[in-house]
Amino acid sequence: MAASISLSQIRDLMGLPGEGEGDSGVVFSRVSGLDDAGPEAVVFAQDETALAKALVSGAGLILGPLAANGGRVAGVKNPKYAFAVVGRWLEGDGEGVIHTSATVGAEAQVAEGTSVGAGAVIENGAVVGKHCSIGSNVTVYGCVRIGERVLVQSGAVLGAMGFGYVRGEDDCYVRFPQQGTLVIENEVEIGANTTIDRGALGETRIGSGTKIDNQVHIGHNCLIGKNVIIAAQVGISGSCVVGDGVVMAGQVGLGDHVTVGPGVILGGASGVFPGKTLEGNGQMFMGVPALPLKDYLKSTARLRRLK
Amino acid sequence: MAASISLSQIRDLMGLPGEGEGDSGVVFSRVSGLDDAGPEAVVFAQDETALAKALVSGAGLILGPLAANGGRVAGVKNPKYAFAVVGRWLEGDGEGVIHTSATVGAEAQVAEGTSVGAGAVIENGAVVGKHCSIGSNVTVYGCVRIGERVLVQSGAVLGAMGFGYVRGEDDCYVRFPQQGTLVIENEVEIGANTTIDRGALGETRIGSGTKIDNQVHIGHNCLIGKNVIIAAQVGISGSCVVGDGVVMAGQVGLGDHVTVGPGVILGGASGVFPGKTLEGNGQMFMGVPALPLKDYLKSTARLRRLK
Amino acid sequence: MAASISLSQIRDLMGLPGEGEGDSGVVFSRVSGLDDAGPEAVVFAQDETALAKALVSGAGLILGPLAANGGRVAGVKNPKYAFAVVGRWLEGDGEGVIHTSATVGAEAQVAEGTSVGAGAVIENGAVVGKHCSIGSNVTVYGCVRIGERVLVQSGAVLGAMGFGYVRGEDDCYVRFPQQGTLVIENEVEIGANTTIDRGALGETRIGSGTKIDNQVHIGHNCLIGKNVIIAAQVGISGSCVVGDGVVMAGQVGLGDHVTVGPGVILGGASGVFPGKTLEGNGQMFMGVPALPLKDYLKSTARLRRLK
């Protein structure tokens, strides 16, 4: 929201008590790595080792461990988190420019403060909330409703028809109606070339705060919870239910009608067969089919012990 | 082809005998789920349980089990299939509009009744048949011939150069010529952000009626049969041959020069090593490397039995 | 660079000694397969069997085994390689046309001889070197520097923000700053709908001569070496280091902070867990987690031997 930030503002932002040294109207204009940090830069040091390196950099302010508070160091509970928060604050909400080469349908609604990149297409009927960023060459079909402060990176396709077919007696397939909607709640972020299909008859929904990496596929009628993390190339088949706070590593695959309970963690390239349910807040699953971590480790250890 | 359909027309469409009750010129304008079904809506009920729910909805017509024929219920052999057929009929063939922001080469041929979405690119030399729908931001290279009633969803790339390189003695790779063609037969449907490469010297071919989901990759010189189902994120390497009626679940991978016989079913995330052949109409394969289902189940059971 | 090539030029190109028969000013205008080869065409025959077929084709020149040199046959060490080199030479460097529907930022630099396809977007700040080919609907973010003779096929997204988030105590995620760069060195080739993210604070780098297939994902801060082969749908998480000459088959997955030593070969769909290192020039690894080939084969054999 601003091009610079003071230590007082940082303390407010992080809910930190007291007044730190060095806060005499000095402002910082960017976050950076150590290599190119000048007096205008905020860096972070997650522990004592990192702090020693940060102190010999030219950084104006170091977000560091609580115990190191003082001088150039602002001590916070989680320096990396504080660094991300300051970076996000300095980034602001974007300029809200619709590129002249974008196609925004006359009956599409794009709220103020939302940017639409070159070559992007927002079809008639689509609704995009405030302060969103829609990247270049993105397609938003007409059945999509997007909340506020949503980021969609280049090449993503939102609201295409899902993959539902019914086989006839002549062995030919007829498409099941794909006339539902796709709802993307606030603060969702979506990676490049990701595809999320609309519901067949009902809706597909992505809960608020959920972050989705590049080349993820989410099928029709999925209900994805809030603050879910979905890494690159994950594939979620139709009609899955994914609870709040779930974490899926790269290339995970869910068959259709899978339920993943809140807080479950799925390891890289693990897979869940159609119709199955995984439960356990904080429980990690691995493998194909996905097993609780200790069972997975046991089975791979067994295999290696065999002669 | 029309904005409404009568029960007589439905009976004709489904090849049903006789005249049902309730067919007195009443027409229906859409298919829908139960929740928002009014007198203008056709719904379906696959069995008796579903039928009980459908009967308390406001739907004008219920495609239901044969035994339940009468009143608001049109009894058919496969209600879900009938529902899909009616939905597809009501959807019609599209308006055949080429968006002003699409780029259609002066030497490309786009037949009547074909729609081309915003930002789509049809290069010189490409041929697109009648009543196709080419989505927004799709790219069709000049080497591509597309049949009739083909659906290509947004962001798909058809006819790019395949991945063929020859290594020199200097460890550098030189691209093998990629100057062939891609032929897409009638009624093929292709999902968002899917990529299908042209042949290197010969052709890549997708047989009629084949349905391909989002983010599928099909390499150069593949020959895909008719009425094949390919779910999301499947990867098919170069020079594979896939028979008619094959079904591949999500994230399946085929190495190059693989042959999959007609009617084979590949389970989710299964993989076939280069040069292998799988045969068996209706036979399901699972795992990496893919084994017949009973062998796969045996091997996973063995692993769990070990102490 | 030219529309035709003589046998003398081919001999120069391949570093071949002597003057072959049949080199009397005759020129060839294209490479082709046997089926449609006329006197203007160069074909190749990798061995004696292939040569017998090639000799009955109408090809003007056959690149064949050394021992077969003479007449229509130019004997070379590796006929397929020679064929690729001749084909690449005939293809030339492209026309250097920027399509009128492309969006090239006023502060982007695109060097002479570089083509930019329809609907492609080159953002302000991006630098693209000489004789590149940027396909239709490609997006190049402003943080990207591309070398010379780089090929980027349609729909690829270069330089998007990486997937880095920090979780707060309120279970919400805040994006870690993604303000670094992406450097693509000379002669890199990138497939359709592939995505390569910029560095978070530092850089992502793709070494010269590396070839990347369709739908590959490369995360933030990865350092990919020279002459690396990355087949379709490979996923490389953030901060991986991949050595020169590595080969990755389709659908391979690397967790974050993985190191793959020079010359390592990863079999199809194999996976490496976060933080691991694989070493061994010419060593093949398979499976999830990836094991040296002989260990992988042993473990799958054990499993089948069990009763």
Coordinates of C-alpha atoms in Angstrom, one line a residue, chain B residues 161-168 172-178 220, chain C residues 80-81 84 88 151 153 187-191 209-213 228-230:
Chain B
M161 CA 7.2 -29.6 -32.3
G162 CA 7.8 -33.0 -30.6
F163 CA 10.7 -33.7 -28.2
G164 CA 13.2 -35.5 -30.4
Y165 CA 16.9 -34.8 -30.2
V166 CA 20.1 -36.5 -31.3
R167 CA 23.2 -36.2 -29.1
G168 CA 26.5 -35.3 -30.8
C172 CA 25.2 -31.1 -27.4
Y173 CA 21.8 -32.1 -28.7
V174 CA 20.4 -31.3 -32.1
R175 CA 16.7 -31.4 -32.7
F176 CA 15.5 -34.2 -35.0
P177 CA 13.3 -32.7 -37.7
Q178 CA 9.8 -32.1 -36.5
H220 CA 5.0 -36.9 -31.6
Chain C
K80 CA 20.7 -40.0 -37.6
Y81 CA 22.8 -37.2 -36.1
A84 CA 19.3 -33.8 -37.6
R88 CA 18.4 -28.0 -38.6
L151 CA 13.1 -21.7 -28.8
Q153 CA 6.9 -23.1 -27.8
E187 CA 20.3 -22.7 -27.4
V188 CA 17.8 -23.7 -24.7
E189 CA 14.5 -25.2 -26.1
I190 CA 11.3 -25.1 -24.1
G191 CA 8.1 -27.1 -24.8
G209 CA 21.9 -26.3 -24.7
T210 CA 19.3 -27.7 -22.2
K211 CA 16.1 -29.1 -23.9
I212 CA 12.8 -29.1 -22.0
D213 CA 9.7 -30.9 -23.2
V228 CA 20.2 -31.4 -19.7
I229 CA 17.3 -33.3 -21.1
I230 CA 14.0 -32.9 -19.3

